[in-house]
Amino acid sequence: MELGRVSVRGQNVNLLYQAIHRQHGLVWSIGKTIQLENISLLDGQVENNSPLKLGEFQHDVLSVHWSSNIGPSTCYLSVVHSQHVSLWKVDGVVPKLNFKQVRKLNVQPIPQGCLWNPDRDILCVLAKQQCSFFFHHTDDKGTFAFSPLEDEKIRCGTWTDDGNKLVLCIGACLLLYSWPDIDDTISDYKSAVWRIPNLDGCVTSIVSLSDSIVLCAAELPLESLCKVKDTFVVPDLNENTNSLQEDIISPKKSVSATEALFSLSRNPHFDIESTTQLVTVSLEDEKDPCSISMTGIKGILTPELLHFYDRDQRNTYTRTLSLYRKCKVLCKDPCSISMTGIKGILTPELLVYIPNIKSVVVGSNTQNLLQVFTFQNGSITSALTKTAEVKLDKQERPKGISQMLPPLQTRLVSC
């Protein structure tokens, strides 16, 4: 059983993202075949059921993404292949499902780049330098796209819960799009570019918390690793000691040179983990910008729209801004509510929000550790505090993480 094909060390890979449907269950793949399996719990454990074969393709399946229901028993399923995305209409209920291909999209999305609108049949596909929309899949087959980027790359994106706002992440910047009536015309939108102040690294993952609040995870910038202090305590090569000769320069045969180097102790004066961050951002355009100081927040942030950049910032952002000539500035600036440091993860990914307990789960495809952060006082406008850790086996790496939808109300992790 495979949830998709992926290099585990790839960035921002979450093969369970939109792979679980509230009624139908989990879709997984075996090479060129996709299977549907209903999910149930028995004594708190996930129970395996007989899978239903949905389809077989000419190309390997990389990932799958369910849309929300657009009718009592109708939804869509996008299947990502190496060179294109196939779009399927799904009618009926298990085991009698009508599975029919309605479109073939010649795009190559980034990981987690298929963003179904929460309430509509609008599919937003994020490529490295292009954002495209596909809608009316069985009638007029509508298509719309933003102007492509030249130098910058899209890292991730999300719809807000109401489906009226779209947030794209480019470096430490957020591209904000809002529609007064997205059902009427998708080309009529307001847009702004906003750089998250005091953020050194790039945003790697983003998740929607409500109609107007999103949570971003930012990686550790490479420059922060190149500091004056060494990461590890390295023995002085000028010291002619037996332990140095035996343990580091000429390790024992039972221990490889790589194992010897990785066994070096961490320098207690070198702290890099605190720069990896979770940032909560409010997108409410009817309110004034604000910055709320909370316990445990590492910095108080102030709004900084790039429409008002100075001469020093021009070289960095002028190319990005010039591509959005049709953009109109939002009525009010967004604001950052809080910033929280993450320890032990250099590139935070696998971000999932669990609404019923007001918590988020952060991890990485390169580590066997998942961390749980909870909003204080049960409010998403308060600060985040670390409340738990989930440590996988030493050789395991998470390929996907998602909340199983009601009535199961639990989490499912694939390794």
Short mmCIF file of N, CA and C in Angstrom, two decimals, residues 7 13 43 49 70 73 75 77 137 145 147 186 192 208 230 233 259 281 292 299 331 347 350 353 355 387 400:
data_model
loop_
_atom_site.label_atom_id
_atom_site.label_comp_id
_atom_site.label_asym_id
_atom_site.label_seq_id
_atom_site.Cartn_x
_atom_site.Cartn_y
_atom_site.Cartn_z
N SER A 7 9.86 11.27 -2.83
CA SER A 7 11.12 11.19 -2.10
C SER A 7 10.87 11.80 -0.73
N VAL A 13 6.13 17.82 1.73
CA VAL A 13 5.39 16.67 1.22
C VAL A 13 4.42 16.18 2.29
N ASP A 43 -11.97 -0.42 18.72
CA ASP A 43 -11.23 -0.33 19.99
C ASP A 43 -10.09 0.69 19.91
N ASN A 49 -10.37 -2.29 5.87
CA ASN A 49 -11.54 -2.77 5.17
C ASN A 49 -11.16 -3.17 3.74
N ILE A 70 -20.15 18.93 -3.89
CA ILE A 70 -20.85 19.98 -4.63
C ILE A 70 -22.31 19.62 -4.83
N SER A 73 -24.40 13.80 -3.31
CA SER A 73 -23.51 12.65 -3.45
C SER A 73 -22.54 12.84 -4.61
N CYS A 75 -18.83 14.82 -5.91
CA CYS A 75 -17.62 15.57 -5.62
C CYS A 75 -16.62 15.30 -6.74
N LEU A 77 -12.31 14.46 -7.71
CA LEU A 77 -11.04 13.92 -7.23
C LEU A 77 -9.97 14.28 -8.25
N HIS A 137 -16.22 22.16 -14.37
CA HIS A 137 -15.49 21.06 -15.00
C HIS A 137 -16.33 20.25 -15.98
N ALA A 145 -5.82 32.26 -14.80
CA ALA A 145 -4.47 32.19 -14.22
C ALA A 145 -3.95 33.58 -13.92
N SER A 147 -0.65 36.19 -13.53
CA SER A 147 0.58 36.36 -14.31
C SER A 147 1.70 35.53 -13.70
N ILE A 186 -14.20 35.19 -11.34
CA ILE A 186 -12.97 34.92 -10.60
C ILE A 186 -11.88 35.92 -10.96
N ALA A 192 -2.80 42.08 -2.62
CA ALA A 192 -1.74 42.82 -1.95
C ALA A 192 -0.58 41.88 -1.67
N SER A 208 -5.04 27.13 7.03
CA SER A 208 -6.09 28.07 7.40
C SER A 208 -6.69 27.67 8.75
N ASP A 230 30.77 27.24 16.61
CA ASP A 230 30.58 25.94 15.97
C ASP A 230 29.32 25.27 16.49
N VAL A 233 31.00 20.51 19.37
CA VAL A 233 32.28 20.65 20.05
C VAL A 233 33.30 19.81 19.28
N GLU A 259 29.80 8.00 11.47
CA GLU A 259 29.22 7.80 12.79
C GLU A 259 30.02 8.53 13.86
N VAL A 281 -1.25 34.91 11.38
CA VAL A 281 -1.49 36.14 10.63
C VAL A 281 -2.98 36.35 10.46
N ILE A 292 -0.53 41.96 18.78
CA ILE A 292 -0.89 41.63 20.15
C ILE A 292 0.26 40.89 20.82
N GLY A 299 8.61 37.85 19.37
CA GLY A 299 8.75 39.21 18.87
C GLY A 299 7.39 39.81 18.60
N CYS A 331 -8.20 47.15 1.59
CA CYS A 331 -8.60 48.34 2.33
C CYS A 331 -7.75 48.55 3.58
N THR A 347 13.35 22.63 9.11
CA THR A 347 12.39 22.96 8.05
C THR A 347 11.03 22.40 8.45
N LEU A 350 4.45 19.39 7.17
CA LEU A 350 3.37 18.51 7.63
C LEU A 350 2.46 19.23 8.62
N TYR A 353 -4.05 21.43 11.20
CA TYR A 353 -4.79 22.07 12.28
C TYR A 353 -5.92 21.17 12.74
N PRO A 355 -9.17 21.45 14.77
CA PRO A 355 -10.03 22.49 15.35
C PRO A 355 -10.61 22.14 16.71
N THR A 387 2.72 21.47 23.59
CA THR A 387 2.03 20.65 24.58
C THR A 387 2.37 19.16 24.49
N GLY A 400 2.95 11.61 5.51
CA GLY A 400 1.68 12.32 5.50
C GLY A 400 1.08 12.40 6.88
#
